[in-house]
Amino acid sequence: APTAKRYTITDKSKAGPDFAIQGEYVGQVIRRGLEMRVGLQVIALGKAQFRGVIHWGGLPGAGWDGEEKDLVTGKRNGKLTVLRGGERSWSISAGQAVVQDAAGKVVGNLIRMQRVSPTMGARPTANAVVLFAGSNADQFQGGRLTPDKLLQVGTITKMKVNDFRLHLEFRTPYMPNARGQGRGNSGVYIQ
């Protein structure tokens, strides 16, 4: 919201209690009489408010069919966050989400998970050209660093290339008060 304080956090130790809730959860839920895999992505919206996206079949890239999803909303009250929408409630605490039907019966349990790329932290190959390693932006036209050594937007590589392999690691900032494109919206355009 225009009146909300906008802030960006890149150090998770400074993110506050909502950051510990935000993330991805995966598990099993009884739905239409059948047990099925489900993924839940929880998005912090600031001031203990949350939105959740339920992906029936699993998380995007890990079982979800790209079509069937539901939206839920809710808030954190102390250590318990409850999201509601449709026929179920999703109670999140201590890294898990307990799912209850409209009658209050437990119909599922999800565990918070952290997906990590198998190439995270990979060392450059012997013939690699490292364009950015967090210390300077010399390999970029108009390259600038933030005070905490992040590469700022609007840069283009100086080096011209043909065929190449790109290894990119990035960290999306925690911006609970921002919405849509105003959040950690970054990209790499290869032309």
mmCIF file with all atom_site columns, N, CA and C in Angstrom, residues 61-110:
data_model
loop_
_atom_site.group_PDB
_atom_site.id
_atom_site.type_symbol
_atom_site.label_atom_id
_atom_site.label_alt_id
_atom_site.label_comp_id
_atom_site.label_asym_id
_atom_site.label_entity_id
_atom_site.label_seq_id
_atom_site.pdbx_PDB_ins_code
_atom_site.Cartn_x
_atom_site.Cartn_y
_atom_site.Cartn_z
_atom_site.occupancy
_atom_site.B_iso_or_equiv
_atom_site.pdbx_formal_charge
_atom_site.auth_seq_id
_atom_site.auth_comp_id
_atom_site.auth_asym_id
_atom_site.auth_atom_id
_atom_site.pdbx_PDB_model_num
ATOM 1   N N  . GLY A 1 61  ? 6.971   -27.392 -10.544 1.00 0.00 ? 61  GLY A N  1
ATOM 2   C CA . GLY A 1 61  ? 8.223   -28.063 -10.880 1.00 0.00 ? 61  GLY A CA 1
ATOM 3   C C  . GLY A 1 61  ? 8.448   -29.347 -10.102 1.00 0.00 ? 61  GLY A C  1
ATOM 4   N N  . ALA A 1 62  ? 7.497   -29.698 -9.235  1.00 0.00 ? 62  ALA A N  1
ATOM 5   C CA . ALA A 1 62  ? 7.647   -30.898 -8.415  1.00 0.00 ? 62  ALA A CA 1
ATOM 6   C C  . ALA A 1 62  ? 6.292   -31.567 -8.188  1.00 0.00 ? 62  ALA A C  1
ATOM 7   N N  . GLY A 1 63  ? 5.546   -31.766 -9.288  1.00 0.00 ? 63  GLY A N  1
ATOM 8   C CA . GLY A 1 63  ? 4.298   -32.505 -9.195  1.00 0.00 ? 63  GLY A CA 1
ATOM 9   C C  . GLY A 1 63  ? 3.044   -31.748 -9.595  1.00 0.00 ? 63  GLY A C  1
ATOM 10  N N  . TRP A 1 64  ? 3.037   -30.417 -9.446  1.00 0.00 ? 64  TRP A N  1
ATOM 11  C CA . TRP A 1 64  ? 1.844   -29.656 -9.802  1.00 0.00 ? 64  TRP A CA 1
ATOM 12  C C  . TRP A 1 64  ? 1.635   -29.714 -11.307 1.00 0.00 ? 64  TRP A C  1
ATOM 13  N N  . ASP A 1 65  ? 0.385   -29.879 -11.741 1.00 0.00 ? 65  ASP A N  1
ATOM 14  C CA . ASP A 1 65  ? 0.088   -30.001 -13.171 1.00 0.00 ? 65  ASP A CA 1
ATOM 15  C C  . ASP A 1 65  ? -0.007  -28.655 -13.881 1.00 0.00 ? 65  ASP A C  1
ATOM 16  N N  . GLY A 1 66  ? 0.193   -27.566 -13.171 1.00 0.00 ? 66  GLY A N  1
ATOM 17  C CA . GLY A 1 66  ? 0.150   -26.246 -13.786 1.00 0.00 ? 66  GLY A CA 1
ATOM 18  C C  . GLY A 1 66  ? -1.246  -25.674 -13.915 1.00 0.00 ? 66  GLY A C  1
ATOM 19  N N  . GLU A 1 67  ? -2.249  -26.395 -13.414 1.00 0.00 ? 67  GLU A N  1
ATOM 20  C CA . GLU A 1 67  ? -3.623  -25.934 -13.588 1.00 0.00 ? 67  GLU A CA 1
ATOM 21  C C  . GLU A 1 67  ? -4.381  -25.776 -12.282 1.00 0.00 ? 67  GLU A C  1
ATOM 22  N N  . GLU A 1 68  ? -4.475  -26.832 -11.492 1.00 0.00 ? 68  GLU A N  1
ATOM 23  C CA . GLU A 1 68  ? -5.372  -26.806 -10.343 1.00 0.00 ? 68  GLU A CA 1
ATOM 24  C C  . GLU A 1 68  ? -4.702  -26.204 -9.111  1.00 0.00 ? 68  GLU A C  1
ATOM 25  N N  . LYS A 1 69  ? -5.214  -25.024 -8.705  1.00 0.00 ? 69  LYS A N  1
ATOM 26  C CA . LYS A 1 69  ? -4.695  -24.378 -7.511  1.00 0.00 ? 69  LYS A CA 1
ATOM 27  C C  . LYS A 1 69  ? -5.820  -23.604 -6.828  1.00 0.00 ? 69  LYS A C  1
ATOM 28  N N  . ASP A 1 70  ? -5.635  -23.368 -5.537  1.00 0.00 ? 70  ASP A N  1
ATOM 29  C CA . ASP A 1 70  ? -6.579  -22.599 -4.740  1.00 0.00 ? 70  ASP A CA 1
ATOM 30  C C  . ASP A 1 70  ? -5.817  -21.519 -3.995  1.00 0.00 ? 70  ASP A C  1
ATOM 31  N N  . LEU A 1 71  ? -6.506  -20.444 -3.660  1.00 0.00 ? 71  LEU A N  1
ATOM 32  C CA . LEU A 1 71  ? -5.910  -19.359 -2.896  1.00 0.00 ? 71  LEU A CA 1
ATOM 33  C C  . LEU A 1 71  ? -6.530  -19.330 -1.503  1.00 0.00 ? 71  LEU A C  1
ATOM 34  N N  . VAL A 1 72  ? -5.693  -19.051 -0.501  1.00 0.00 ? 72  VAL A N  1
ATOM 35  C CA . VAL A 1 72  ? -6.135  -18.914 0.876   1.00 0.00 ? 72  VAL A CA 1
ATOM 36  C C  . VAL A 1 72  ? -5.489  -17.668 1.462   1.00 0.00 ? 72  VAL A C  1
ATOM 37  N N  . THR A 1 73  ? -6.095  -17.110 2.491   1.00 0.00 ? 73  THR A N  1
ATOM 38  C CA . THR A 1 73  ? -5.536  -15.941 3.158   1.00 0.00 ? 73  THR A CA 1
ATOM 39  C C  . THR A 1 73  ? -5.659  -16.127 4.661   1.00 0.00 ? 73  THR A C  1
ATOM 40  N N  . GLY A 1 74  ? -4.870  -15.373 5.394   1.00 0.00 ? 74  GLY A N  1
ATOM 41  C CA . GLY A 1 74  ? -4.957  -15.459 6.838   1.00 0.00 ? 74  GLY A CA 1
ATOM 42  C C  . GLY A 1 74  ? -3.938  -14.584 7.520   1.00 0.00 ? 74  GLY A C  1
ATOM 43  N N  . LYS A 1 75  ? -3.768  -14.831 8.830   1.00 0.00 ? 75  LYS A N  1
ATOM 44  C CA . LYS A 1 75  ? -2.837  -14.020 9.603   1.00 0.00 ? 75  LYS A CA 1
ATOM 45  C C  . LYS A 1 75  ? -2.165  -14.841 10.688  1.00 0.00 ? 75  LYS A C  1
ATOM 46  N N  . ARG A 1 76  ? -1.087  -14.272 11.182  1.00 0.00 ? 76  ARG A N  1
ATOM 47  C CA . ARG A 1 76  ? -0.338  -14.881 12.273  1.00 0.00 ? 76  ARG A CA 1
ATOM 48  C C  . ARG A 1 76  ? -0.821  -14.257 13.569  1.00 0.00 ? 76  ARG A C  1
ATOM 49  N N  . ASN A 1 77  ? -1.076  -15.106 14.558  1.00 0.00 ? 77  ASN A N  1
ATOM 50  C CA . ASN A 1 77  ? -1.437  -14.654 15.891  1.00 0.00 ? 77  ASN A CA 1
ATOM 51  C C  . ASN A 1 77  ? -0.467  -15.350 16.838  1.00 0.00 ? 77  ASN A C  1
ATOM 52  N N  . GLY A 1 78  ? 0.565   -14.649 17.241  1.00 0.00 ? 78  GLY A N  1
ATOM 53  C CA . GLY A 1 78  ? 1.619   -15.263 18.047  1.00 0.00 ? 78  GLY A CA 1
ATOM 54  C C  . GLY A 1 78  ? 2.408   -16.249 17.219  1.00 0.00 ? 78  GLY A C  1
ATOM 55  N N  . LYS A 1 79  ? 2.464   -17.495 17.651  1.00 0.00 ? 79  LYS A N  1
ATOM 56  C CA . LYS A 1 79  ? 3.230   -18.514 16.929  1.00 0.00 ? 79  LYS A CA 1
ATOM 57  C C  . LYS A 1 79  ? 2.385   -19.327 15.967  1.00 0.00 ? 79  LYS A C  1
ATOM 58  N N  . LEU A 1 80  ? 1.081   -19.035 15.884  1.00 0.00 ? 80  LEU A N  1
ATOM 59  C CA . LEU A 1 80  ? 0.197   -19.793 15.012  1.00 0.00 ? 80  LEU A CA 1
ATOM 60  C C  . LEU A 1 80  ? -0.300  -18.903 13.872  1.00 0.00 ? 80  LEU A C  1
ATOM 61  N N  . THR A 1 81  ? -0.174  -19.413 12.650  1.00 0.00 ? 81  THR A N  1
ATOM 62  C CA . THR A 1 81  ? -0.685  -18.725 11.467  1.00 0.00 ? 81  THR A CA 1
ATOM 63  C C  . THR A 1 81  ? -1.784  -19.600 10.890  1.00 0.00 ? 81  THR A C  1
ATOM 64  N N  . VAL A 1 82  ? -2.958  -19.019 10.658  1.00 0.00 ? 82  VAL A N  1
ATOM 65  C CA . VAL A 1 82  ? -4.077  -19.778 10.108  1.00 0.00 ? 82  VAL A CA 1
ATOM 66  C C  . VAL A 1 82  ? -4.505  -19.157 8.793   1.00 0.00 ? 82  VAL A C  1
ATOM 67  N N  . LEU A 1 83  ? -4.507  -19.986 7.747   1.00 0.00 ? 83  LEU A N  1
ATOM 68  C CA . LEU A 1 83  ? -4.971  -19.583 6.420   1.00 0.00 ? 83  LEU A CA 1
ATOM 69  C C  . LEU A 1 83  ? -6.287  -20.290 6.145   1.00 0.00 ? 83  LEU A C  1
ATOM 70  N N  . ARG A 1 84  ? -7.227  -19.561 5.545   1.00 0.00 ? 84  ARG A N  1
ATOM 71  C CA . ARG A 1 84  ? -8.540  -20.151 5.250   1.00 0.00 ? 84  ARG A CA 1
ATOM 72  C C  . ARG A 1 84  ? -8.947  -19.820 3.829   1.00 0.00 ? 84  ARG A C  1
ATOM 73  N N  . GLY A 1 85  ? -9.736  -20.725 3.284   1.00 0.00 ? 85  GLY A N  1
ATOM 74  C CA . GLY A 1 85  ? -10.289 -20.533 1.957   1.00 0.00 ? 85  GLY A CA 1
ATOM 75  C C  . GLY A 1 85  ? -10.906 -21.837 1.502   1.00 0.00 ? 85  GLY A C  1
ATOM 76  N N  . GLY A 1 86  ? -12.063 -21.765 0.900   1.00 0.00 ? 86  GLY A N  1
ATOM 77  C CA . GLY A 1 86  ? -12.717 -22.991 0.459   1.00 0.00 ? 86  GLY A CA 1
ATOM 78  C C  . GLY A 1 86  ? -13.137 -23.841 1.623   1.00 0.00 ? 86  GLY A C  1
ATOM 79  N N  . GLU A 1 87  ? -12.901 -25.134 1.540   1.00 0.00 ? 87  GLU A N  1
ATOM 80  C CA . GLU A 1 87  ? -13.382 -26.105 2.529   1.00 0.00 ? 87  GLU A CA 1
ATOM 81  C C  . GLU A 1 87  ? -12.385 -26.410 3.642   1.00 0.00 ? 87  GLU A C  1
ATOM 82  N N  . ARG A 1 88  ? -11.205 -25.792 3.631   1.00 0.00 ? 88  ARG A N  1
ATOM 83  C CA . ARG A 1 88  ? -10.173 -26.194 4.577   1.00 0.00 ? 88  ARG A CA 1
ATOM 84  C C  . ARG A 1 88  ? -9.528  -24.993 5.258   1.00 0.00 ? 88  ARG A C  1
ATOM 85  N N  . SER A 1 89  ? -8.905  -25.284 6.406   1.00 0.00 ? 89  SER A N  1
ATOM 86  C CA . SER A 1 89  ? -8.037  -24.310 7.064   1.00 0.00 ? 89  SER A CA 1
ATOM 87  C C  . SER A 1 89  ? -6.655  -24.931 7.169   1.00 0.00 ? 89  SER A C  1
ATOM 88  N N  . TRP A 1 90  ? -5.650  -24.087 7.107   1.00 0.00 ? 90  TRP A N  1
ATOM 89  C CA . TRP A 1 90  ? -4.255  -24.511 7.104   1.00 0.00 ? 90  TRP A CA 1
ATOM 90  C C  . TRP A 1 90  ? -3.572  -23.805 8.274   1.00 0.00 ? 90  TRP A C  1
ATOM 91  N N  . SER A 1 91  ? -3.280  -24.537 9.352   1.00 0.00 ? 91  SER A N  1
ATOM 92  C CA . SER A 1 91  ? -2.690  -23.969 10.561  1.00 0.00 ? 91  SER A CA 1
ATOM 93  C C  . SER A 1 91  ? -1.194  -24.236 10.566  1.00 0.00 ? 91  SER A C  1
ATOM 94  N N  . ILE A 1 92  ? -0.408  -23.158 10.525  1.00 0.00 ? 92  ILE A N  1
ATOM 95  C CA . ILE A 1 92  ? 1.044   -23.271 10.383  1.00 0.00 ? 92  ILE A CA 1
ATOM 96  C C  . ILE A 1 92  ? 1.725   -22.901 11.689  1.00 0.00 ? 92  ILE A C  1
ATOM 97  N N  . SER A 1 93  ? 2.600   -23.789 12.153  1.00 0.00 ? 93  SER A N  1
ATOM 98  C CA . SER A 1 93  ? 3.385   -23.558 13.361  1.00 0.00 ? 93  SER A CA 1
ATOM 99  C C  . SER A 1 93  ? 4.577   -24.501 13.343  1.00 0.00 ? 93  SER A C  1
ATOM 100 N N  . ALA A 1 94  ? 5.703   -24.012 13.792  1.00 0.00 ? 94  ALA A N  1
ATOM 101 C CA . ALA A 1 94  ? 6.913   -24.831 13.967  1.00 0.00 ? 94  ALA A CA 1
ATOM 102 C C  . ALA A 1 94  ? 7.285   -25.633 12.718  1.00 0.00 ? 94  ALA A C  1
ATOM 103 N N  . GLY A 1 95  ? 7.167   -24.998 11.536  1.00 0.00 ? 95  GLY A N  1
ATOM 104 C CA . GLY A 1 95  ? 7.612   -25.639 10.308  1.00 0.00 ? 95  GLY A CA 1
ATOM 105 C C  . GLY A 1 95  ? 6.678   -26.669 9.715   1.00 0.00 ? 95  GLY A C  1
ATOM 106 N N  . GLN A 1 96  ? 5.432   -26.703 10.176  1.00 0.00 ? 96  GLN A N  1
ATOM 107 C CA . GLN A 1 96  ? 4.482   -27.611 9.552   1.00 0.00 ? 96  GLN A CA 1
ATOM 108 C C  . GLN A 1 96  ? 3.115   -26.960 9.455   1.00 0.00 ? 96  GLN A C  1
ATOM 109 N N  . ALA A 1 97  ? 2.322   -27.451 8.510   1.00 0.00 ? 97  ALA A N  1
ATOM 110 C CA . ALA A 1 97  ? 0.958   -26.974 8.313   1.00 0.00 ? 97  ALA A CA 1
ATOM 111 C C  . ALA A 1 97  ? 0.004   -28.142 8.527   1.00 0.00 ? 97  ALA A C  1
ATOM 112 N N  . VAL A 1 98  ? -0.898  -27.989 9.492   1.00 0.00 ? 98  VAL A N  1
ATOM 113 C CA . VAL A 1 98  ? -1.920  -28.997 9.754   1.00 0.00 ? 98  VAL A CA 1
ATOM 114 C C  . VAL A 1 98  ? -3.183  -28.547 9.024   1.00 0.00 ? 98  VAL A C  1
ATOM 115 N N  . VAL A 1 99  ? -3.758  -29.439 8.237   1.00 0.00 ? 99  VAL A N  1
ATOM 116 C CA . VAL A 1 99  ? -4.913  -29.112 7.407   1.00 0.00 ? 99  VAL A CA 1
ATOM 117 C C  . VAL A 1 99  ? -6.157  -29.718 8.037   1.00 0.00 ? 99  VAL A C  1
ATOM 118 N N  . GLN A 1 100 ? -7.209  -28.886 8.172   1.00 0.00 ? 100 GLN A N  1
ATOM 119 C CA . GLN A 1 100 ? -8.471  -29.354 8.731   1.00 0.00 ? 100 GLN A CA 1
ATOM 120 C C  . GLN A 1 100 ? -9.602  -29.072 7.748   1.00 0.00 ? 100 GLN A C  1
ATOM 121 N N  . ASP A 1 101 ? -10.592 -29.974 7.733   1.00 0.00 ? 101 ASP A N  1
ATOM 122 C CA . ASP A 1 101 ? -11.762 -29.748 6.885   1.00 0.00 ? 101 ASP A CA 1
ATOM 123 C C  . ASP A 1 101 ? -12.736 -28.807 7.595   1.00 0.00 ? 101 ASP A C  1
ATOM 124 N N  . ALA A 1 102 ? -13.882 -28.525 6.981   1.00 0.00 ? 102 ALA A N  1
ATOM 125 C CA . ALA A 1 102 ? -14.860 -27.581 7.526   1.00 0.00 ? 102 ALA A CA 1
ATOM 126 C C  . ALA A 1 102 ? -15.391 -28.019 8.890   1.00 0.00 ? 102 ALA A C  1
ATOM 127 N N  . ALA A 1 103 ? -15.382 -29.326 9.172   1.00 0.00 ? 103 ALA A N  1
ATOM 128 C CA . ALA A 1 103 ? -15.858 -29.843 10.456  1.00 0.00 ? 103 ALA A CA 1
ATOM 129 C C  . ALA A 1 103 ? -14.765 -29.840 11.523  1.00 0.00 ? 103 ALA A C  1
ATOM 130 N N  . GLY A 1 104 ? -13.539 -29.446 11.170  1.00 0.00 ? 104 GLY A N  1
ATOM 131 C CA . GLY A 1 104 ? -12.435 -29.412 12.127  1.00 0.00 ? 104 GLY A CA 1
ATOM 132 C C  . GLY A 1 104 ? -11.621 -30.687 12.197  1.00 0.00 ? 104 GLY A C  1
ATOM 133 N N  . LYS A 1 105 ? -11.927 -31.647 11.348  1.00 0.00 ? 105 LYS A N  1
ATOM 134 C CA . LYS A 1 105 ? -11.183 -32.910 11.320  1.00 0.00 ? 105 LYS A CA 1
ATOM 135 C C  . LYS A 1 105 ? -9.862  -32.718 10.583  1.00 0.00 ? 105 LYS A C  1
ATOM 136 N N  . VAL A 1 106 ? -8.767  -33.240 11.162  1.00 0.00 ? 106 VAL A N  1
ATOM 137 C CA . VAL A 1 106 ? -7.451  -33.160 10.512  1.00 0.00 ? 106 VAL A CA 1
ATOM 138 C C  . VAL A 1 106 ? -7.464  -34.055 9.285   1.00 0.00 ? 106 VAL A C  1
ATOM 139 N N  . VAL A 1 107 ? -7.160  -33.469 8.120   1.00 0.00 ? 107 VAL A N  1
ATOM 140 C CA . VAL A 1 107 ? -7.166  -34.218 6.859   1.00 0.00 ? 107 VAL A CA 1
ATOM 141 C C  . VAL A 1 107 ? -5.815  -34.179 6.150   1.00 0.00 ? 107 VAL A C  1
ATOM 142 N N  . GLY A 1 108 ? -4.822  -33.568 6.787   1.00 0.00 ? 108 GLY A N  1
ATOM 143 C CA . GLY A 1 108 ? -3.511  -33.537 6.145   1.00 0.00 ? 108 GLY A CA 1
ATOM 144 C C  . GLY A 1 108 ? -2.456  -32.869 6.989   1.00 0.00 ? 108 GLY A C  1
ATOM 145 N N  . ASN A 1 109 ? -1.222  -33.084 6.579   1.00 0.00 ? 109 ASN A N  1
ATOM 146 C CA . ASN A 1 109 ? -0.078  -32.496 7.254   1.00 0.00 ? 109 ASN A CA 1
ATOM 147 C C  . ASN A 1 109 ? 1.001   -32.195 6.217   1.00 0.00 ? 109 ASN A C  1
ATOM 148 N N  . LEU A 1 110 ? 1.541   -30.994 6.268   1.00 0.00 ? 110 LEU A N  1
ATOM 149 C CA . LEU A 1 110 ? 2.595   -30.581 5.347   1.00 0.00 ? 110 LEU A CA 1
ATOM 150 C C  . LEU A 1 110 ? 3.805   -30.132 6.151   1.00 0.00 ? 110 LEU A C  1
#
